[in-house]
Structures are given as structure tokens and as C-alpha cells.
XYZ file of C-alpha atoms in Angstrom:
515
model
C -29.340 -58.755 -12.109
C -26.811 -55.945 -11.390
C -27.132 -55.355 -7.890
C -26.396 -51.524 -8.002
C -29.509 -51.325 -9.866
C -31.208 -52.877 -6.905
C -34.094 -50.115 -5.814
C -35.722 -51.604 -2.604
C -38.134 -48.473 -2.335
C -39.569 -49.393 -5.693
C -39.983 -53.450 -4.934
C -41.957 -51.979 -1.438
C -43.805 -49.859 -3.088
C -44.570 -51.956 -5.766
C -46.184 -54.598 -3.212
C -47.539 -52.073 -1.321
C -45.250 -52.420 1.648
C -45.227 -49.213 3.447
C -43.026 -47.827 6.369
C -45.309 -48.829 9.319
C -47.859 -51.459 7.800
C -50.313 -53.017 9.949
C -49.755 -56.548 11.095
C -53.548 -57.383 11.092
C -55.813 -57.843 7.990
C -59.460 -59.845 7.453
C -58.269 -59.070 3.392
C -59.414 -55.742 2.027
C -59.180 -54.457 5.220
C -56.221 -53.445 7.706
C -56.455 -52.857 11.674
C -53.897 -51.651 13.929
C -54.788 -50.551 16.834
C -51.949 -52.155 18.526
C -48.322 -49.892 19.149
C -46.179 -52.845 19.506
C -44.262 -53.593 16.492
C -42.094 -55.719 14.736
C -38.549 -54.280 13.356
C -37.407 -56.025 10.062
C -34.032 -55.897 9.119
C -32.240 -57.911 6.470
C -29.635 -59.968 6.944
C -28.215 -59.221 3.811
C -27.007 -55.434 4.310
C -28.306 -54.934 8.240
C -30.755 -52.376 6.970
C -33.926 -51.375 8.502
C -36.894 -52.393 5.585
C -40.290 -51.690 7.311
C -41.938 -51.805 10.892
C -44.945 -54.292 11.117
C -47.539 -53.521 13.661
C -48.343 -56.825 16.475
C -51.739 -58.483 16.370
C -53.544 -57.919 19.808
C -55.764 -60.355 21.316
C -58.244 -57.647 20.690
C -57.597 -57.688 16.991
C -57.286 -61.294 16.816
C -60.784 -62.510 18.191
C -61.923 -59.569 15.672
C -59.943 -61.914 13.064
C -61.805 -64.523 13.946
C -65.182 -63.756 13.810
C -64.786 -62.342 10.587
C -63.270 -65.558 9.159
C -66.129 -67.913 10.800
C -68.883 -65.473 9.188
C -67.257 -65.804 5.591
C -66.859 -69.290 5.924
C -70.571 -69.474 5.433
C -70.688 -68.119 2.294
C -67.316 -69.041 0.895
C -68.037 -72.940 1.628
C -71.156 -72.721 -0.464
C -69.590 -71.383 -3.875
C -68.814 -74.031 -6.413
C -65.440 -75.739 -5.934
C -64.513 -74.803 -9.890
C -65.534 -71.492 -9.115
C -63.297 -71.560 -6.113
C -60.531 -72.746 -8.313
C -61.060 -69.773 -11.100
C -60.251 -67.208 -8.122
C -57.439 -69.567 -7.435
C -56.063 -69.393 -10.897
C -56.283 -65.878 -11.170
C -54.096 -65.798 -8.258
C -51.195 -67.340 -9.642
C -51.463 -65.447 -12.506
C -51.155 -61.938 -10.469
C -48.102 -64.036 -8.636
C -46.887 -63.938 -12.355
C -46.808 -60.079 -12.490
C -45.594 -59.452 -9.213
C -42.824 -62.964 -9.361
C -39.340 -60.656 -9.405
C -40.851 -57.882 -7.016
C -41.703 -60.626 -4.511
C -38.689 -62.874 -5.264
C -36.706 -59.908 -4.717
C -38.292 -59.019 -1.462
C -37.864 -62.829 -0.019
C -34.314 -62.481 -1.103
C -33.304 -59.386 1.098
C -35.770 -60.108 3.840
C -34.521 -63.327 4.371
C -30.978 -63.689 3.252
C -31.739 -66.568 0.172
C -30.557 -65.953 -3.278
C -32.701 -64.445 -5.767
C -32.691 -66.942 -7.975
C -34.195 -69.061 -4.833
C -36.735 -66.173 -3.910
C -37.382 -66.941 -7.674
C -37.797 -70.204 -7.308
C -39.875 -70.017 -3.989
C -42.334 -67.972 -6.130
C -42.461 -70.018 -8.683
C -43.643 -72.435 -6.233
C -46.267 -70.545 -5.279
C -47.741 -70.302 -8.446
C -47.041 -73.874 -10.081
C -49.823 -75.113 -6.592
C -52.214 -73.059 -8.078
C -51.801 -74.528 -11.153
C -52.105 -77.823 -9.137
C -55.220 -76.591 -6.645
C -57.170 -75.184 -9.971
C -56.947 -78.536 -11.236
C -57.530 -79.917 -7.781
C -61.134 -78.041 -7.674
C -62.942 -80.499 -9.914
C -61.093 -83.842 -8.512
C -62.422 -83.184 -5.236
C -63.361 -87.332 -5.109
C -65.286 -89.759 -2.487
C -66.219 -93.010 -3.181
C -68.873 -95.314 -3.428
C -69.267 -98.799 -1.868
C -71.296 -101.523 -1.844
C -73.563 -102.138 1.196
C -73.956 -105.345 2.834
C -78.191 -103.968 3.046
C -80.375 -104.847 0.305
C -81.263 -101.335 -1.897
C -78.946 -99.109 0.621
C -76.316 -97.455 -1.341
C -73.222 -95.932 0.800
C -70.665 -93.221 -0.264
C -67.814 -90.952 1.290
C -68.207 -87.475 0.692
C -65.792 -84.345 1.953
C -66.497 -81.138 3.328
C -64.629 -78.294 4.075
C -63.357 -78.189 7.768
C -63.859 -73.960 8.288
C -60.558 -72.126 9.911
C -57.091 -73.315 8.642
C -54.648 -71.504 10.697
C -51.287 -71.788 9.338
C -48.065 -70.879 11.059
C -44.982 -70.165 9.170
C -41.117 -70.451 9.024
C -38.974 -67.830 7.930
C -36.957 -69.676 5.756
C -40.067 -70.208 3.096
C -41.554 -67.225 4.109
C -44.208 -67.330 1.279
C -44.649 -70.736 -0.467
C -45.376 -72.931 2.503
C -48.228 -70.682 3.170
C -49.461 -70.727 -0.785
C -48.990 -75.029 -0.590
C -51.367 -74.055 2.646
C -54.025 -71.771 1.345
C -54.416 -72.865 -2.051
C -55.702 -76.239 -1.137
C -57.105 -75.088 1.510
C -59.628 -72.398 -0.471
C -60.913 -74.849 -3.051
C -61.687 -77.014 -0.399
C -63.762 -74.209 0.979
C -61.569 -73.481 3.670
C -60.544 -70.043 5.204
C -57.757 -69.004 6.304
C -55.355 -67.282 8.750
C -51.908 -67.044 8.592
C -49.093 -66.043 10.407
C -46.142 -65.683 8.932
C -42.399 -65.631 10.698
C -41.590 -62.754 13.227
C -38.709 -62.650 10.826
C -40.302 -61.919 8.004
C -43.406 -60.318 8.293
C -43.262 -58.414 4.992
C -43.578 -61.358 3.335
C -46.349 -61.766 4.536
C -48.137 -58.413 4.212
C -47.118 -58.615 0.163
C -48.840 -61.107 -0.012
C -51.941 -60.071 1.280
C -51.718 -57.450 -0.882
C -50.948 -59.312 -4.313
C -54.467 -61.346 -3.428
C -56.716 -58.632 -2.218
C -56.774 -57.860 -5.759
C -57.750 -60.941 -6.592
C -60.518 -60.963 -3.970
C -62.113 -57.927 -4.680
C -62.472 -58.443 -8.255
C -64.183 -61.301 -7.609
C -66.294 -60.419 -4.704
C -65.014 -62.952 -2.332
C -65.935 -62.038 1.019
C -63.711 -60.402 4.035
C -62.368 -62.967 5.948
C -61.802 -65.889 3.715
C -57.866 -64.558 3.749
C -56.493 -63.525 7.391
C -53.129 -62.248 8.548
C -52.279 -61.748 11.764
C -48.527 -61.390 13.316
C -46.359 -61.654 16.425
C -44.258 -63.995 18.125
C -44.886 -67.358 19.682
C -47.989 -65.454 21.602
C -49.791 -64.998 18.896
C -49.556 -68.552 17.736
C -50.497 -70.021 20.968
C -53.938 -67.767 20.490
C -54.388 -69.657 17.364
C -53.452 -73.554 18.651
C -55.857 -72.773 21.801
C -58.801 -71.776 20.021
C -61.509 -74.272 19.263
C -63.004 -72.495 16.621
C -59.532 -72.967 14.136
C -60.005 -77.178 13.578
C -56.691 -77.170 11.623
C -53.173 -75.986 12.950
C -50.738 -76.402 9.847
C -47.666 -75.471 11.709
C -43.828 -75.406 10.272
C -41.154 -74.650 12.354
C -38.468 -76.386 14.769
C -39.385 -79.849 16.235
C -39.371 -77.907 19.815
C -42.341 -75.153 18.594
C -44.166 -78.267 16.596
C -44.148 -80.390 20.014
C -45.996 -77.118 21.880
C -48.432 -76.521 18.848
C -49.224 -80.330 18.799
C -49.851 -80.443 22.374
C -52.181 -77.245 22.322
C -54.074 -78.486 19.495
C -54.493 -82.684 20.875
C -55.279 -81.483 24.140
C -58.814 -79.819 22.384
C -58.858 -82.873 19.655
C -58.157 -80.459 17.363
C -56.033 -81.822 13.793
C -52.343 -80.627 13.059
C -50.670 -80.885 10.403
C -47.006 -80.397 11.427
C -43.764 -80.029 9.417
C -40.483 -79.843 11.981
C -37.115 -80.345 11.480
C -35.080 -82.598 9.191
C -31.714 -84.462 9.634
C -31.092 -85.272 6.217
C -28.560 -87.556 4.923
C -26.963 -88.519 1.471
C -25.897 -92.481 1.473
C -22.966 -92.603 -1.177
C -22.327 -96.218 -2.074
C -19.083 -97.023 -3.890
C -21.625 -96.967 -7.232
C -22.091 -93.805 -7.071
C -21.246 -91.011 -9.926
C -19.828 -89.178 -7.922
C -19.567 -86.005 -10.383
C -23.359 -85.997 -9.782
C -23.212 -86.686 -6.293
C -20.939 -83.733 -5.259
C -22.780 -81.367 -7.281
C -26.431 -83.140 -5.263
C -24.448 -82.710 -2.268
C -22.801 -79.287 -2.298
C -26.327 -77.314 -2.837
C -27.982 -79.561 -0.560
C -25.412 -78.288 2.152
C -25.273 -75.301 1.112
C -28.738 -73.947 -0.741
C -30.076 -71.153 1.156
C -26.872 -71.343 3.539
C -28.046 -74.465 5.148
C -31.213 -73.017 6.134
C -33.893 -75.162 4.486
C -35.602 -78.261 6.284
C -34.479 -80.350 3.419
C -31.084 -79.413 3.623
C -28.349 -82.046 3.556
C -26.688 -82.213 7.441
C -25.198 -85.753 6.870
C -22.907 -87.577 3.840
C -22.401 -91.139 4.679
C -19.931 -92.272 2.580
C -18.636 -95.437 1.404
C -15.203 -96.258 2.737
C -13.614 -97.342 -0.533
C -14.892 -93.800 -2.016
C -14.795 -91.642 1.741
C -10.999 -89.986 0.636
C -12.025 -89.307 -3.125
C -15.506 -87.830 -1.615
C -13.896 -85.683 1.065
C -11.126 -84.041 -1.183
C -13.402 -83.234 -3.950
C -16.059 -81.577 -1.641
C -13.321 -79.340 -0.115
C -12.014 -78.418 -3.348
C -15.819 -77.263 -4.237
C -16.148 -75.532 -0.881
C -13.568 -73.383 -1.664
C -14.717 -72.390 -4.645
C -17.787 -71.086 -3.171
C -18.750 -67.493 -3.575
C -20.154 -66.131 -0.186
C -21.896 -62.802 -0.399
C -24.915 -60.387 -1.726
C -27.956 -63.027 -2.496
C -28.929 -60.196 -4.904
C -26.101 -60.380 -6.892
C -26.281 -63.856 -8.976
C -22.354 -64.533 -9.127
C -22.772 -65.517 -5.324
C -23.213 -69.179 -4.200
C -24.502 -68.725 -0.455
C -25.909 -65.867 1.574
C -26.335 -64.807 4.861
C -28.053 -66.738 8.099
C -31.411 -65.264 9.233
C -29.510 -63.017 11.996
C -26.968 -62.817 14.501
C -28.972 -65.899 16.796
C -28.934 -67.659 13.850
C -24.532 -67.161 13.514
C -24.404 -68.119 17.043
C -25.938 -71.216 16.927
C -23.548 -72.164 13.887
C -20.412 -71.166 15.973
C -21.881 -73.532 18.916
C -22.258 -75.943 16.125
C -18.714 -75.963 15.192
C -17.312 -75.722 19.026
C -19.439 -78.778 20.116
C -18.502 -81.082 17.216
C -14.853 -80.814 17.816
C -15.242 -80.750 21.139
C -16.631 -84.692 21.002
C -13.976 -85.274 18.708
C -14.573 -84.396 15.164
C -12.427 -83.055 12.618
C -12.928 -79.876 10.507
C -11.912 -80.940 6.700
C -13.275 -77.365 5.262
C -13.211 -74.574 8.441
C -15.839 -72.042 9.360
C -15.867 -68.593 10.740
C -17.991 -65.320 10.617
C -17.315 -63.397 7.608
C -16.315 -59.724 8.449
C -15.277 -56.307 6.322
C -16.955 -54.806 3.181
C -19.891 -56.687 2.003
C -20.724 -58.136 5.146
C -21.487 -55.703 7.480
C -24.634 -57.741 8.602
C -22.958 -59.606 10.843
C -25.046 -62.589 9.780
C -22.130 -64.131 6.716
C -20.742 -67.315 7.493
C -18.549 -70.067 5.991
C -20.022 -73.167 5.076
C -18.379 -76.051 6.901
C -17.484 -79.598 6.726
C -16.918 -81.678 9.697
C -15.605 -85.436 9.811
C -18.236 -86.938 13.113
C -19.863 -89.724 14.469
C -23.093 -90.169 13.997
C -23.938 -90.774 17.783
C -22.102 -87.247 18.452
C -25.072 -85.416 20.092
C -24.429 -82.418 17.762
C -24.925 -84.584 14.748
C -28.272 -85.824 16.187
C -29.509 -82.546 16.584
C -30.721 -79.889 13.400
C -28.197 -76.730 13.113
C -30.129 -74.462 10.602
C -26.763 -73.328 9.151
C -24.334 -74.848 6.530
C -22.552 -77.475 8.468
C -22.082 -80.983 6.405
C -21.030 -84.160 8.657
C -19.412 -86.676 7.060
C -19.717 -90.342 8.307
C -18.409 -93.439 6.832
C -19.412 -96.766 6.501
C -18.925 -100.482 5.320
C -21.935 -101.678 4.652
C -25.755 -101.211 2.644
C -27.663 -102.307 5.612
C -24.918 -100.036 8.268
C -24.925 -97.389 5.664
C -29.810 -97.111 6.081
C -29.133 -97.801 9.584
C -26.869 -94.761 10.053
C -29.466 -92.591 7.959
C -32.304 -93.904 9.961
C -30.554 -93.443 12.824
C -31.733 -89.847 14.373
C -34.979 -88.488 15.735
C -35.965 -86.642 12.757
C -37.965 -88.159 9.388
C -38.039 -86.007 6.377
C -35.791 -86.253 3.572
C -33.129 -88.874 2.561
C -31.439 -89.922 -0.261
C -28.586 -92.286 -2.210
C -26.776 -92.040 -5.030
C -25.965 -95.638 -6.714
C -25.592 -96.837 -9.485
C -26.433 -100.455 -8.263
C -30.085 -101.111 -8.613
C -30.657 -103.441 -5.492
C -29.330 -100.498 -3.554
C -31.492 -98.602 -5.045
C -34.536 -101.068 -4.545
C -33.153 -101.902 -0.803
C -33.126 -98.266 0.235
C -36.907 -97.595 -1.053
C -38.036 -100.519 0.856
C -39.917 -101.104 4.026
C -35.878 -101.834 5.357
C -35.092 -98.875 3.860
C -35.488 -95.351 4.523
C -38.090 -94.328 7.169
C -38.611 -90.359 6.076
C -41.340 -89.196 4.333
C -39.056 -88.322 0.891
C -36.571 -90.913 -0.257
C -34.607 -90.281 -3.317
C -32.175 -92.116 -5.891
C -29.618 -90.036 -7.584
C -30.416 -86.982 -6.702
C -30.525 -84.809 -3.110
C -32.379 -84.260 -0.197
C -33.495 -80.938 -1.414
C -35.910 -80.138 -4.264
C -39.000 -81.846 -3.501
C -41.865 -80.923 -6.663
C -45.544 -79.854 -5.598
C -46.690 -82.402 -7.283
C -46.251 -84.470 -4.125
C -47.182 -84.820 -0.960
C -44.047 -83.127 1.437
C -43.433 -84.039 4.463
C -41.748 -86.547 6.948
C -42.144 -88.831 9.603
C -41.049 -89.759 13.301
C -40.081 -85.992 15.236
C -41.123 -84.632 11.635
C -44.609 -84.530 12.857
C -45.976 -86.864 10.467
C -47.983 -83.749 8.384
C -48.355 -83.695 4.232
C -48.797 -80.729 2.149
C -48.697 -80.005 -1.538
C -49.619 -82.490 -3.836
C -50.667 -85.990 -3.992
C -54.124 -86.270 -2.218
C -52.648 -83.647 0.651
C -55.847 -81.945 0.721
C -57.880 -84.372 2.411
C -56.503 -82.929 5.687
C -58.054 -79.438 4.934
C -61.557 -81.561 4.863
C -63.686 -83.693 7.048
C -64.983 -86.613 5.630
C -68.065 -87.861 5.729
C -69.583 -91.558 5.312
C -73.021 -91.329 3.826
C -75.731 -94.229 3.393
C -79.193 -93.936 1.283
C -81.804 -96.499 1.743
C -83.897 -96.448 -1.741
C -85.991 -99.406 -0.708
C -89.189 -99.872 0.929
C -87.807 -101.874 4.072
C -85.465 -100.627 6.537
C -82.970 -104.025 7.087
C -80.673 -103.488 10.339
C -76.768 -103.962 9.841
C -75.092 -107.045 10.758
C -78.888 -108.660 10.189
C -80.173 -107.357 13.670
C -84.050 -107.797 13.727
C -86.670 -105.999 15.947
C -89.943 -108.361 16.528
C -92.666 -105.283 16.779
């Protein structure tokens, strides 16, 4: 796409963003009441896009009553029927995929041919939750009681609220709501503070959807605001399920709201994710895994690779042939396709990469490919940076932590069983990977001594993960699943059920009452 020929207007209007939009929707229909709003700027030229209006506490409770009285009704239409409305979804997300690619791309900073991608995403899980509505399975058992027959059923739990990051500012809510609605869910979402518009897009690509097929206000929420808003959301007893995606910090507050009412969460936090290359690696393949692991989305996805450790009989060959990628890296305009990397987020976001750097040097590391704040024509944002690659430890405190910015550590090591240790060796649990050629490595790293995240791969990286299965990780993590796989049990209670067809009523556990 030539980039001069970029015309935000027509991409806003086309979604039906407007100048102010209101923050606060039940579907079909839009509140605001509330002055406050929420500036969005992109990172990718500094320009002012659209003005979202905050949620009130007024408008929220307003929300919420809406959603609880079409849960009635939506939970008792047929779970195909569900799905159709699903399906027709994705296939409006087909006519609006480069408007809304485009508007991920300059809202948040990632390439277009991510913002592509991300939609693509969206519409490939309701491909998967269409399917999804007829395999809604329990099971049947055997009962220990003469003519008693015993089954599991599930049931839709009601509210799903889902919270957002900004750096999948519309799929994580689709691998959300999708299951969610053929389940029999509804739902309220609220998307980033830093990308709202995102958010109200969407809204607007399904309220189509809805009204064609009569689905009833409130089934579909939006509400937005900071962290305040949020905590209305992870307080409130009448919202059973908090799906929640952010840093490890925010996940630890939204999973102590929501335990302390015995509510369920289903939380994805951050990731430390490493690449093991053993000295059987290809390592054409693995620098190529590597480099857009580091650097896809500038180092701002969850699954993002933070750590190579590296076999010390490969470590130099690795090293040198990473740099010479790095420098070969085209930093600039997501929009325009001949770029490699965009911007960060925003200017909070560049200073917690230039702490990044500072702090690993200052506990001793070594800079192999230098960073630094890109400056002049082209990046008048502010928010350009380099990617970098560091030579650490991995007990360096910066190394344990997540920087949501593309910094790559490189550690090395001796050993298979020092190489898992190193990769298991941090707080976080999502995504991990080697590259081997060797196939007991292989089998050794996908063991129970293996890797303990909740994605392990062989021969390719840490980022990528399909819908098809379950995503999500373990330890500081938060130990959530979304997607695919049998994810959508968590948007559903289940229920044991037992039938006595007999004319006798024989006690479990062959209890007897003398009467």
C-alpha cells in the first residue's frame, strides 16, 4: 500500500468513527452523558485521530442492567442459532478487514500487514466458535445406583467482562466474545485507554450484525476509561467472569478483586519468552524465528521473544548473524510495507525502553546491536526506537522483568538440562521455544522436565500461536486459556445432573433409612 494514498478520514468514516464518539454503548445504542474524555493520538505520526467520551459510574450500572436483562433472552436461543449470528460476523469482519487493519495499524503503532493479520484473527475464531455452537459437549457416566443415569451438562455463566491490552486491541476481545456468545454469554468490554477506537469500530461493524438479526440490546457492551473503570467491573458481583489481559501488576489487582467475591478470572499477563538454540539448530531458520519474535510489533506483543539462550559452540556464529540482520532492519511508517518495525505505544512506553537499556549495562551487560530514540523526518512521534540486543545474565533483575519494547538478551549455556533451567528460570509462564535438530532435545524440552509455559514450541518462535488452541501461560501468567481447544468451558458453569428412572430411590454409597 502506498502510504501517500493513506486517507484516515475515509477508514473513520468508513467504521463510523466520528470526532467525539461516545465511550458507552449497550449495542445499537450510544450514551454519553459524561464530559471526560479520552484523547487518541497515534504513535505513528503524533496526530490527534478522535476523542472518546469516559464511561461514568452512572452509565456503567446503566450498562449493566441492560446486559443482565438480555441475558435472559439471549441464553435461551439455540446455540446453532447463536453461531449463525456469529458467522455472519466474521463475514462483515471480511468487508470491513483493511479499514480496521488499517485503523489498528495507526492507532497502535503495528504494521499493517499485522493489523491484517490481527483481523484475520478475528475472523478465523468465528470460523472456530460457529463450529464450536453444535460441539457444545457433556458427558455421560455410569452410576454406581441401580436405574439412575448421571450426566454433565453446561450452561452459560451470564456477564463476561473482558478487559483489554492495547497491543491486540481487537482480536483478544473477538477470541473473548465469540466463545463467549455461543455459549450464551453477554458481554462487556473494555478496551485499552490507548486505543479506544478500536474498540468503538468494532461495536459498530457488529451492530449491524445485531440488528439484522434481532438480537437484543445488551448482549454486546462497551464501556471505557482507565484502571477505574475496570475496577467497577472486577468489584461487581453481577459480572461472574473477569477475562483480563494486561501486565502481571494490573492481572494481580483484577485477580484479587475478583477471588475476594469468588468470582472466576481468566487472566493473561506478561511473558518472558525465551528461544533455547542448541548446537542442532538451523540456524538460517532460527535467526529468521528469532529476529520477528524480537522484533514483531516492536517488541510489544506478550509472545515476544525477550531471551536467546544460545549454545556456546554456536553463541559467536548466533550473535554476529543477528547483528548483521538488525541492521538491516527498516524502522519507520507501519503503513508503509517496506518497513520492518514501528513505533512503541507512546512516549511512557520509549521511556521504559531507555530504562531498559541503562539498567542492563548498568549490572554489567554488553550492548552487541545499540539502541536510541529515533529523531528527524518520519519520526516526529517521538515514540521510534531501535531495536536492541544486549549480552546479560539471566539473574540480572532487568532480564527477569518484561520490557514491552524490542530488547533481545542473549544468554549462553553448556548444557540441555542448564539450557530449560535458564528458560524456566523467571516468574513469568507463557511462551517458549527451541530450535534443534536433535530429537531427544526436542522430546526433553516438551516433557514434564521441560518447559513449564503454557506454549512450547520446536523449530519455530515464541510468537504465532493459531486459534485453534488454547493460549495462554502459566506461573505469574495467570494460568487463563482462550481461543481454541476446549477454552470455552470457562465462559460456562457446569453442571452434574442425575435421573433416577426406577421405581426405588437407593441412597449413594448404599446408605439405608429403616422407616
Amino acid at each position: 500500500m502506498d502510504k501517500n494514498n493513506f486517507k484516515m478520514t475515509e477508514v473513520l468514516n468508513n467504521l463510523g468513527v466520528k470526532e467525539v464518539n461516545s465511550g458507552t454503548s449497550t449495542g445499537s445504542q450510544w450514551m454519553d452523558t459524561n464530559s471526560e474524555e479520552i484523547v487518541s493520538y497515534s504513535p505513528v505520526d503524533g496526530a490527534l485521530i478522535s476523542k472518546v467520551k469516559v464511561t461514568s459510574a452512572d452509565e456503567y450500572e446503566q450498562v449493566v442492567l441492560k446486559a443482565q436483562e438480555a441475558f435472559k433472552s439471549w441464553r435461551m436461543v439455540t446455540a446453532p442459532k447463536r453461531g449463525e449470528v456469529v458467522r455472519q460476523i466474521g463475514e462483515e469482519l471480511r468487508v470491513h478487514k483493511e479499514d480496521l487493519g488499517k485503523l489498528v495499524s495507526y492507532e497502535m503503532g503495528k504494521s499493517y500487514q499485522e493489523g491484517l493479520g490481527e483481523v484475520q484473527e478475528m475472523i478465523d475464531i468465528c470460523d472456530f466458535a460457529v463450529g464450536l455452537s453444535r460441539q457444545l459437549h457433556g458427558l455421560t457416566m455410569h452410576s454406581e445406583r441401580p436405574n439412575h443415569r448421571m450426566y454433565e451438562q453446561y450452561h452459560p455463566l451470564g456477564i463476561v467482562g473482558i478487559i483489554s491490552a492495547f497491543n491486540f486491541p481487537v482480536a483478544v476481545w473477538a477470541w473473548n466474545t465469540m466463545l463467549a456468545w455461543v455459549s450464551g454469554d453477554v458481554c462487556i468490554w473494555k478496551p485499552s485507554e490507548k486505543t479506544p477506537l478500536c474498540g468503538i469500530a468494532c461495536q459498530n461493524i457488529i451492530n449491524k450484525v445485531f440488528e439484522a438479526n434481532d438480537v437484543p440490546e445488551g448482549v454486546s457492551c462497551i464501556v471505557n476509561g482507565d484502571y477505574k473503570v475496570g475496577e467497577l467491573m472486577s468489584n461487581d458481583k453481577r459480572v461472574p467472569l473477569i477475562s483480563a489481559t494486561g501486565s502481571i501488576r494490573m492481572g494481580k489487582k483484577v485477580g484479587e478483586a475478583v477471588g475476594r467475591r469468588l468470582g472466576k478470572s481468566l487472566l493473561e499477563l506478561g511473558g518472558n519468552n525465551a528461544i533455547i538454540i542448541t548446537e542442532n539448530a538451523d540456524l538460517e531458520m532460527t535467526i529468521v524465528g528469532a529476529l520477528f519474535g524480537a522484533v514483531g510489533t516492536c517488541g510489544q506483543r506478550c509472545t515476544s521473544t525477550r531471551r536467546l539462550i544460545i549454545h556456546e559452540s554456536v553463541y559467536d556464529e548466533v550473535k554476529n548473524k543477528l547483528a548483521s540482520a538488525y541492521g538491516q532492519l527498516k524502522i519507520g511508517n507501519p503503513l508503509d510495507e517496506s518497513n520492518h518495525v514501528g513505533p512503541l505505544i507512546d512516549k511512557a512506553a520509549v521511556d521504559m525502553y531507555n530504562a531498559a537499556l541503562e539498567k542492563v549495562v548498568s549490572e554489567g551487560g554488553n550492548l552487541v546491536v545499540e539502541g536510541g530514540v529515533l529523531e528527524g523526518e518520519g519520526y516526529e512521534s517521538g515514540c521510534y526506537v531501535k531495536p536492541a540486543i544486549a549480552e546479560a545474565k539471566n539473574e540480572f533483575e532487568i532480564v527477569q522483568h518484561e520490557t514491552f519494547a524490542p530488547i533481545l538478551y542473549l544468554l549462553k549455556y553448556n548444557t540441555i538440562d542448564e539450557a530449560i533451567a535458564l528458560q524456566n528460570g523467571v516468574v513469568q509462564g507463557l511462551s517458549s521455544a527451541i530450535m534443534t535438530g536433535n530429537l531427544r532435545e526436542a522430546e526433553l524440552f516438551l516433557s514434564q522436565k521441560g518447559s513449564d509455559c503454557g506454549i512450547a514450541n520446536v523449530n519455530i518462535g515464541t510468537s504465532g500461536a493459531e486459534i485453534g488452541g488454547a493460549f495462554g501461560g502459566e506461573k505469574d501468567t495467570g494460568g487463563g486459556r482462550e481461543s481454541g481447544s476446549d477454552a470455552w468451558k470457562v465462559y460456562m458453569r457446569r453442571q452434574t445432573n442425575t435421573i433416577n428412572y426406577g421405581t426405588e430411590l437407593p441412597l449413594a454409597q448404599g446408605i439405608k433409612f429403616d422407616l
